[in-house]
C-alpha cells in the first residue's frame, strides 16, 4: 500500500520526470511527494478500513519514515562525476589525505625520541581558548542542540525542557551552592579570543557531525565515494554478485578507522621512547580495525546482526532496546551468544578487569572513543581544564548521564517484558529517542569530538561517557591500579599536569608523594612518559588505597626518634 501510494504521488508531482540540481531541491520534491502519499494512504484507510490483522500504527506512513529514507532515496537517484568515478574521488580525497598524514608523520621517527613541548601554548592550532570564549562556544553549541532537539522530537518541548532544567540545576549547584563562581578555570591560558586555527578546526568537526547525524542526505556524494569499498567487502564475504551499498555509517566507520591508523602512527613516533605507549596505541588501532569495523561488516555480509563485540552498555545504550533484543533472538545461536556476551561484560567483565587493571583496560586499550581521542586528539590533550570547578562539573554531569542511562534502560526492559509502551505516563520510545539524540549524537559526537581543539581531547570521556562513570566507580573503590609517585624526585616541572587529558593536577600529587587513585584517570600513562625524573609509575599494587591514596606520605627525620613515615 505504501509503495502504491508513493508511486502515485511521485507521478502526480512529476518526481520521476524532473532532474534536481541540488540535494536541497531533491529533498523538497521528495517531501512534497511523501506528504501526498500520506494523504493517499489515509484516504484508502478511511475508505476501506484497516487490513485484516493490522493495527493503525502499522499501516500509517509516519514522518520518521521520510527522515530515515530520504538519504537512501537521494543516494539512489544521484548522478554526476562522483557517482561515475567513485574510486577516483576516493583516492583524491580520503586516499591523499591518509597519504599526506603518513608523509607528515614519518620524518618524526628520525628526530630524537622524547617529549618536546614545541610551543603548544603558542601555536594557533593548539593554544586553546580562555574561559570566556570556551563558555561562549559551549553555550552556543548546547543551545543549538537543544533548539534542534525540539524539532527532532516532533515539536515536543518536554525532553528539551527537562534537559535545560537539569543543566540549570547543575550550574547552580557548582557555581553557587559549592561556591565555584570565582575559582580560576585554568592556571595558564591565552588572553581573549585566540587560537583561530583551533576554532576553525573545531567548527569544522562540529559541522561534519551535524551533517553525518542529522543531514546525511546532503553528503550523498561522500557516501557514494566509499560505496565501492563497502560493496567489495560485502560481496567478498557474502559470495553475492551485487549489493552492499554504503551508508553514512559505513563512511563514518571507514574514516574513523583510517584516522586512528594514521594518527596512531604519529602517536607511536611521538612516544616511541615508552613501550607502554607503543603497546596501547597498537591495541586501540587493532580493536578499532578488527572489532569496530571489520567484524561488524562481515556479520552483516553473512546476514547476521551488526555487532561490536567490544562495545559495552551503557556506552552501547541501545543494547537492551526491544528491536535489538528481538534481533539477537532471531539470529539463532550467534545472536544469543552476542546477548549473553554483552550481559557478561557488564556484570563480570567490567568489575574483574577494572579490579586487576583499572579502567585503562577499556578506556585506553580498547575503546574507539578513547582511541580517537588518543590519536587524532593528542595535539590538544593539554587543553583539559585542571580547575576544581571543572572537576565539580565533571562529577555531576557524568554521573547524571549514568543515572539517565540506567533509568532509560530500566523503563525499556519494563515495557519490553510487560508489553506496554509507557510507564507512569512516560513514553519509553520518547526517552530512547531523546537519549540517542542528546547523549549518543549531540554529546558524544558533536561536543565530544568537535571540542577537541577548544576544551581538550577527552571532553566526552571526562564529562559524558556513562561507561567511564561505571568503570570509574569500580576503579575508585575496588581497583588495584594506581599511579605511584616518588615525591623526593619531583622537580615541579608540571609536564605531568600539562599532558593529563582528564584534567587531573598530577603535579599536586607528585609533590606530596601521594599515589593517584582517581575515578577519572584512564591510565593512559602519558604523565609518566613525559616526566623527566621518573617520578610516576603505573602499578597494579595490593589494595591499600586507604593508606596510599588519601593520606600524604611524608618521611620525617627526627634527631631522637630517627626516621619515620608520617601521615
XYZ file of C-alpha atoms in Angstrom:
567
model
C 0.000 0.000 0.000
C 2.846 2.374 0.846
C 4.654 1.630 -2.410
C 1.489 2.168 -4.417
C 0.798 5.472 -2.664
C 4.380 6.715 -3.102
C 4.416 5.777 -6.788
C 1.103 7.519 -7.438
C 2.249 10.606 -5.537
C 5.537 10.687 -7.469
C 3.681 10.576 -10.775
C 1.430 13.446 -9.706
C 4.279 15.674 -8.509
C 6.452 14.917 -11.517
C 9.178 13.442 -9.317
C 10.183 10.792 -11.871
C 10.443 13.145 -14.832
C 12.402 16.015 -13.271
C 16.103 16.421 -12.558
C 17.116 18.348 -9.450
C 20.395 20.234 -9.349
C 20.913 20.164 -5.566
C 20.127 17.921 -2.638
C 18.011 20.741 -1.214
C 15.759 20.758 -4.289
C 15.592 16.966 -4.287
C 14.641 16.901 -0.587
C 11.900 19.462 -1.174
C 10.413 17.426 -4.036
C 10.651 14.201 -2.049
C 8.959 15.812 0.941
C 6.089 17.060 -1.222
C 5.696 13.573 -2.708
C 5.841 11.902 0.690
C 3.147 14.095 2.228
C 0.905 13.490 -0.765
C 1.475 9.751 -0.328
C 0.497 10.061 3.359
C -2.764 11.697 2.289
C -3.435 8.878 -0.207
C -2.795 6.240 2.465
C -5.140 7.983 4.888
C -7.830 8.198 2.205
C -7.507 4.496 1.425
C -7.719 3.586 5.108
C -10.776 5.805 5.521
C -12.458 4.241 2.505
C -11.563 0.561 3.044
C -10.671 0.345 6.736
C -7.710 -1.398 8.264
C -6.395 -4.539 6.542
C -7.155 -7.704 8.455
C -4.796 -8.360 11.346
C -3.197 -4.917 11.194
C -3.209 -2.009 13.642
C -3.360 1.693 12.814
C 0.310 2.396 13.514
C 1.378 -0.465 11.242
C -0.264 0.887 8.108
C 0.201 4.634 8.507
C 3.051 6.373 6.691
C 4.802 8.110 9.609
C 7.068 11.151 9.475
C 10.084 9.228 10.726
C 9.978 7.065 7.606
C 10.716 10.096 5.466
C 13.597 11.179 7.701
C 15.130 7.702 7.691
C 14.647 7.008 3.970
C 15.494 10.326 2.300
C 19.265 9.727 2.288
C 18.838 6.386 0.548
C 16.333 7.821 -1.947
C 18.600 10.723 -2.903
C 21.674 8.492 -2.995
C 19.913 6.017 -5.276
C 18.914 8.756 -7.713
C 22.116 10.794 -7.642
C 24.263 11.177 -10.738
C 27.424 13.070 -11.554
C 31.230 12.799 -11.554
C 31.485 11.159 -8.122
C 28.818 8.579 -8.959
C 30.530 7.772 -12.254
C 34.098 7.743 -10.875
C 33.884 6.826 -7.158
C 37.342 5.232 -6.940
C 38.969 8.301 -8.454
C 37.375 10.644 -5.942
C 38.050 8.222 -3.088
C 41.781 8.310 -3.810
C 41.760 12.071 -4.458
C 40.204 12.791 -1.051
C 40.473 10.104 1.612
C 43.401 8.371 -0.081
C 45.524 11.500 -0.478
C 44.529 12.651 2.999
C 45.806 9.408 4.539
C 48.961 9.524 2.412
C 49.605 13.138 3.392
C 49.218 12.254 7.052
C 51.712 9.390 6.760
C 54.224 11.554 4.884
C 53.927 14.182 7.628
C 54.410 11.615 10.395
C 57.288 9.504 9.039
C 60.007 12.206 9.442
C 59.194 12.312 13.158
C 60.866 8.907 13.533
C 64.177 10.483 12.500
C 64.102 13.062 15.304
C 65.445 12.417 18.786
C 62.976 10.441 20.941
C 61.410 12.083 23.954
C 58.788 14.720 24.655
C 59.193 18.265 23.416
C 56.555 20.862 24.221
C 57.208 22.612 20.876
C 55.341 25.789 21.861
C 51.995 24.008 22.250
C 50.574 27.020 24.116
C 51.701 29.430 21.402
C 50.534 27.643 18.265
C 47.278 28.981 16.829
C 46.102 25.389 16.491
C 46.861 24.116 19.982
C 46.830 27.121 22.324
C 43.118 26.822 23.133
C 40.728 29.463 24.406
C 40.330 31.436 27.579
C 37.385 30.735 29.897
C 35.054 33.327 28.393
C 35.354 32.097 24.824
C 35.184 28.451 25.870
C 31.936 29.238 27.667
C 30.649 31.080 24.586
C 31.245 28.197 22.173
C 29.887 25.664 24.651
C 26.744 27.716 25.303
C 26.055 28.270 21.591
C 26.501 24.564 20.868
C 24.271 23.439 23.746
C 21.511 25.896 22.859
C 21.769 24.872 19.219
C 21.465 21.162 20.047
C 18.514 21.765 22.391
C 16.810 24.001 19.831
C 17.227 21.431 17.097
C 16.102 18.748 19.545
C 12.716 20.474 19.818
C 12.197 19.904 16.098
C 13.804 16.454 16.248
C 11.250 15.396 18.866
C 8.387 16.477 16.546
C 7.897 19.887 18.188
C 7.532 18.374 21.652
C 9.302 20.517 24.210
C 9.089 18.160 27.224
C 12.507 16.469 27.000
C 14.416 19.572 25.830
C 12.838 21.462 28.746
C 13.760 18.716 31.238
C 17.341 18.737 29.955
C 17.582 22.523 30.196
C 16.216 22.406 33.749
C 18.753 19.778 34.817
C 21.550 21.829 33.245
C 20.459 24.933 35.163
C 20.336 22.940 38.416
C 23.867 21.566 37.884
C 25.232 25.012 37.011
C 23.593 26.458 40.117
C 24.940 23.699 42.354
C 28.510 24.031 41.103
C 28.775 27.793 40.761
C 26.726 28.941 43.741
C 25.956 26.122 46.170
C 29.567 24.930 46.029
C 30.926 28.471 45.665
C 32.922 27.859 42.482
C 31.972 31.069 40.719
C 35.264 32.880 41.342
C 37.601 29.911 41.226
C 40.199 30.004 38.482
C 39.431 27.867 35.452
C 42.972 27.004 34.389
C 46.344 28.108 35.691
C 47.728 29.114 32.293
C 45.678 30.168 29.297
C 45.605 32.641 26.433
C 44.046 36.033 26.867
C 40.996 36.979 24.820
C 39.976 35.214 21.627
C 42.937 33.325 20.248
C 43.859 30.067 18.630
C 41.918 30.852 15.463
C 43.122 27.680 13.693
C 41.822 25.632 16.622
C 38.479 27.439 16.444
C 38.258 26.790 12.711
C 39.116 23.102 13.236
C 36.534 22.740 15.998
C 33.813 24.337 13.877
C 34.805 22.024 11.007
C 34.488 18.942 13.239
C 31.140 20.128 14.600
C 29.857 20.763 11.080
C 30.886 17.286 9.961
C 28.978 15.645 12.796
C 25.891 17.771 12.167
C 25.854 16.605 8.552
C 26.569 12.986 9.463
C 23.898 12.632 12.148
C 21.075 14.862 11.000
C 21.615 15.897 7.375
C 23.248 12.903 5.703
C 21.091 13.441 2.616
C 23.355 16.389 1.813
C 26.533 14.259 1.767
C 25.405 11.504 -0.597
C 28.444 12.184 -2.827
C 30.721 11.346 0.109
C 28.754 8.149 0.719
C 28.861 7.149 -2.946
C 32.601 7.776 -2.938
C 33.164 4.967 -0.401
C 30.411 2.703 -1.713
C 32.825 0.599 -3.848
C 34.747 -0.276 -0.675
C 31.531 -1.277 1.106
C 30.324 -3.299 -1.876
C 33.678 -5.071 -2.222
C 33.655 -6.124 1.443
C 30.018 -7.233 1.331
C 30.311 -9.204 -1.895
C 33.595 -10.859 -0.881
C 32.280 -12.200 2.420
C 28.694 -12.886 1.333
C 29.519 -14.511 -2.001
C 26.902 -12.340 -3.736
C 27.469 -10.626 -7.069
C 25.834 -7.371 -6.040
C 24.663 -5.407 -3.004
C 26.372 -3.800 -0.046
C 25.973 -0.130 -0.950
C 27.466 2.169 1.674
C 25.508 4.207 4.190
C 26.632 7.266 6.107
C 27.628 4.924 8.950
C 29.989 2.974 6.699
C 31.526 6.284 5.611
C 31.947 7.255 9.271
C 33.378 3.883 10.288
C 35.876 3.857 7.429
C 37.038 7.416 8.111
C 37.175 6.744 11.860
C 39.358 3.676 11.342
C 41.723 5.325 8.850
C 42.182 8.339 11.123
C 43.052 6.143 14.108
C 45.515 4.139 11.983
C 47.268 7.173 10.513
C 47.297 9.219 13.708
C 48.246 6.061 15.613
C 51.496 6.029 13.644
C 52.022 9.624 14.761
C 51.377 8.581 18.363
C 53.977 5.806 18.092
C 56.501 8.239 16.597
C 55.934 10.792 19.353
C 56.034 8.356 22.285
C 58.384 5.721 20.874
C 60.666 6.112 23.891
C 57.939 4.489 26.023
C 56.983 0.834 25.441
C 53.671 1.207 27.247
C 52.551 3.951 24.844
C 53.503 1.828 21.834
C 51.583 -1.139 23.236
C 48.361 0.698 23.964
C 48.445 2.598 20.666
C 48.764 -0.635 18.698
C 45.986 -2.057 20.869
C 43.447 0.678 20.030
C 44.445 0.501 16.345
C 43.781 -3.247 16.347
C 40.476 -3.140 18.226
C 39.113 -0.322 16.060
C 40.071 -2.040 12.821
C 39.054 -5.576 13.740
C 36.241 -5.303 16.284
C 34.615 -1.966 15.480
C 34.922 -2.034 11.681
C 35.731 -5.358 10.019
C 33.867 -7.893 12.172
C 30.534 -5.972 12.142
C 30.768 -5.590 8.344
C 31.462 -9.327 7.964
C 28.493 -10.145 10.209
C 26.184 -8.028 8.036
C 27.515 -9.731 4.899
C 26.672 -13.096 6.486
C 23.126 -11.855 7.239
C 23.805 -11.600 10.965
C 23.161 -8.649 13.293
C 25.667 -5.785 13.172
C 27.517 -6.040 16.471
C 30.641 -4.518 18.001
C 31.881 -7.121 20.495
C 33.945 -4.561 22.419
C 31.077 -2.106 22.954
C 29.568 -2.310 26.437
C 26.377 -0.977 27.989
C 25.740 1.795 28.982
C 28.027 3.218 26.277
C 26.169 0.883 23.929
C 22.934 2.451 25.148
C 20.580 0.642 22.731
C 21.806 -2.831 23.702
C 18.570 -3.540 25.608
C 16.190 -1.837 23.170
C 13.319 -4.041 22.033
C 14.379 -4.204 18.384
C 17.905 -5.165 19.428
C 16.732 -7.934 21.739
C 14.420 -9.270 19.018
C 17.301 -9.192 16.540
C 19.523 -11.163 18.893
C 16.841 -13.815 19.416
C 16.067 -14.129 15.711
C 19.751 -14.607 14.798
C 19.942 -18.055 16.355
C 22.863 -19.329 18.403
C 25.182 -16.469 17.379
C 22.586 -13.862 18.348
C 22.088 -15.460 21.766
C 25.868 -15.563 22.228
C 26.005 -11.815 21.445
C 23.291 -11.198 24.042
C 24.957 -13.233 26.786
C 28.396 -11.854 25.877
C 27.151 -8.306 26.305
C 25.497 -9.094 29.638
C 28.592 -10.964 30.887
C 30.794 -7.963 30.079
C 28.520 -5.683 32.101
C 28.189 -7.921 35.154
C 31.516 -9.797 35.238
C 33.945 -8.380 32.697
C 33.966 -4.766 33.850
C 34.345 -5.370 37.633
C 37.000 -8.065 37.244
C 39.097 -6.297 34.626
C 38.920 -2.955 36.438
C 39.814 -4.633 39.728
C 43.042 -6.037 38.328
C 43.994 -3.476 35.663
C 41.971 -0.313 36.291
C 39.698 1.331 33.745
C 42.669 1.699 31.407
C 41.998 -1.819 30.037
C 38.995 -0.349 28.244
C 39.376 3.430 28.062
C 42.994 3.386 26.877
C 43.434 -0.017 25.220
C 40.088 -0.958 23.632
C 37.505 1.843 23.358
C 37.018 3.516 19.976
C 36.134 6.871 21.571
C 39.324 6.723 23.594
C 41.258 5.561 20.549
C 40.208 8.601 18.525
C 40.911 10.900 21.485
C 44.393 9.448 21.992
C 45.402 9.547 18.322
C 43.656 12.376 16.485
C 43.073 14.296 19.727
C 46.590 14.048 21.151
C 47.703 17.520 19.917
C 45.032 19.073 22.165
C 45.385 16.962 25.318
C 46.983 19.890 27.192
C 43.762 21.949 26.912
C 41.901 19.927 29.561
C 40.740 22.160 32.395
C 42.609 21.319 35.625
C 40.493 23.503 37.902
C 38.459 22.381 40.897
C 35.385 23.903 39.265
C 35.789 21.677 36.189
C 36.126 18.629 38.436
C 32.855 19.519 40.201
C 31.048 19.861 36.882
C 32.585 16.583 35.783
C 31.260 14.628 38.757
C 27.707 15.956 38.461
C 27.396 15.620 34.703
C 28.989 12.222 34.097
C 27.157 10.523 36.947
C 23.961 12.252 35.835
C 24.347 10.682 32.392
C 24.942 7.292 34.027
C 21.739 7.641 36.047
C 19.844 8.677 32.902
C 21.136 5.603 31.060
C 20.114 3.309 33.932
C 16.628 4.837 34.173
C 16.105 4.653 30.408
C 17.240 1.028 30.303
C 15.035 0.121 33.265
C 11.975 1.643 31.592
C 12.888 -0.064 28.328
C 13.112 -3.530 29.889
C 9.933 -2.981 31.893
C 7.919 -2.068 28.812
C 9.562 -4.805 26.693
C 8.662 -7.639 29.051
C 5.411 -6.028 30.193
C 4.122 -5.374 26.711
C 3.287 -1.724 27.462
C 4.549 1.365 25.658
C 4.774 3.702 28.652
C 5.481 3.801 32.386
C 3.751 6.366 34.621
C 2.726 8.281 31.541
C 6.283 8.386 30.142
C 6.589 7.023 26.610
C 9.608 4.697 26.515
C 10.130 5.441 22.838
C 10.349 9.146 23.596
C 13.067 8.837 26.217
C 15.009 6.415 23.979
C 14.823 8.828 21.075
C 15.874 11.793 23.199
C 18.748 9.952 24.878
C 20.063 8.814 21.491
C 19.786 12.332 20.118
C 21.239 14.232 23.064
C 23.812 11.816 24.503
C 24.521 9.375 21.687
C 24.812 12.046 18.981
C 24.930 15.544 20.469
C 27.247 14.905 23.416
C 29.407 12.010 22.207
C 29.776 13.278 18.643
C 29.137 16.989 18.191
C 30.594 18.133 21.522
C 32.782 15.127 22.298
C 34.830 15.378 19.111
C 34.077 18.886 17.901
C 35.507 20.367 21.089
C 38.912 18.653 20.833
C 40.609 21.932 19.783
C 38.556 24.010 22.226
C 38.470 22.067 25.509
C 40.802 19.082 25.087
C 40.533 15.616 23.607
C 38.611 13.821 26.372
C 35.558 16.045 26.781
C 33.178 13.123 26.168
C 35.196 10.596 28.202
C 35.578 13.014 31.087
C 32.165 14.656 31.280
C 29.682 12.434 29.460
C 30.529 8.758 28.967
C 28.286 6.636 31.242
C 30.563 3.608 30.859
C 33.529 5.696 32.011
C 31.462 6.654 35.069
C 30.703 2.985 35.790
C 34.346 1.973 35.315
C 35.474 4.916 37.440
C 33.309 3.963 40.400
C 34.820 0.481 40.417
C 38.327 1.890 39.989
C 37.963 4.391 42.808
C 36.917 1.853 45.415
C 37.938 -1.636 44.259
C 40.798 -1.444 41.760
C 44.392 -2.440 42.377
C 45.543 0.068 39.770
C 47.098 3.371 40.783
C 49.866 5.705 39.709
C 52.543 5.680 42.390
C 54.770 8.682 42.949
C 58.220 9.395 44.306
C 57.862 12.906 45.677
C 61.515 13.212 46.570
C 62.450 13.199 42.868
C 59.785 15.690 41.697
C 61.180 18.978 40.346
C 57.701 20.525 39.834
C 58.191 20.997 36.088
C 54.461 20.490 35.522
C 54.753 18.280 32.428
C 52.545 15.638 34.024
C 49.661 18.028 34.723
C 50.037 19.725 31.346
C 49.654 16.494 29.431
C 46.891 14.956 31.581
C 43.893 14.783 29.259
C 41.488 14.044 32.121
C 42.114 17.317 33.931
C 43.962 15.821 36.903
C 46.563 18.039 38.529
C 49.124 15.230 38.683
C 51.879 17.523 39.934
C 49.848 18.214 43.085
C 50.023 14.507 43.953
C 53.631 14.069 42.848
C 54.902 16.943 45.008
C 53.409 15.249 48.068
C 54.445 11.699 47.262
C 50.759 10.810 47.128
C 49.572 7.929 44.946
C 46.908 8.752 42.375
C 43.680 6.770 42.565
C 41.094 8.848 40.746
C 37.843 7.674 39.230
C 38.507 9.775 36.133
C 42.047 8.504 35.442
C 42.084 6.391 32.266
C 45.606 5.095 32.872
C 46.959 6.455 29.598
C 50.369 6.732 31.242
C 51.372 9.872 29.359
C 52.103 11.659 32.637
C 54.759 9.022 33.368
C 56.019 9.150 29.775
C 56.650 12.914 29.895
C 58.163 13.011 33.392
C 61.895 13.791 33.085
C 62.693 12.299 36.509
C 60.795 9.023 36.564
C 58.620 10.205 39.451
C 55.427 8.482 38.243
C 54.817 4.784 37.737
C 51.733 2.794 36.690
C 51.216 -0.153 39.026
C 48.723 -2.825 39.994
C 49.602 -2.831 43.676
C 47.923 -4.524 46.672
C 44.682 -2.991 47.885
C 45.925 -0.394 50.319
C 44.115 2.561 48.827
C 43.062 3.996 52.171
C 46.681 4.248 53.270
C 48.337 5.227 49.984
C 45.847 7.430 48.169
C 44.188 9.548 50.852
C 46.802 10.464 53.436
C 50.042 12.172 52.447
C 53.117 10.035 52.935
C 55.967 12.133 54.309
C 59.332 10.911 55.556
C 60.106 12.644 58.867
C 63.636 12.722 60.252
C 63.942 13.399 63.970
C 67.163 13.507 65.998
C 65.623 11.485 68.838
C 63.044 9.263 67.105
C 65.017 8.676 63.935
C 63.336 8.188 60.531
C 59.589 7.549 60.398
C 56.773 7.590 57.826
C 54.165 10.175 58.748
C 50.565 10.529 57.533
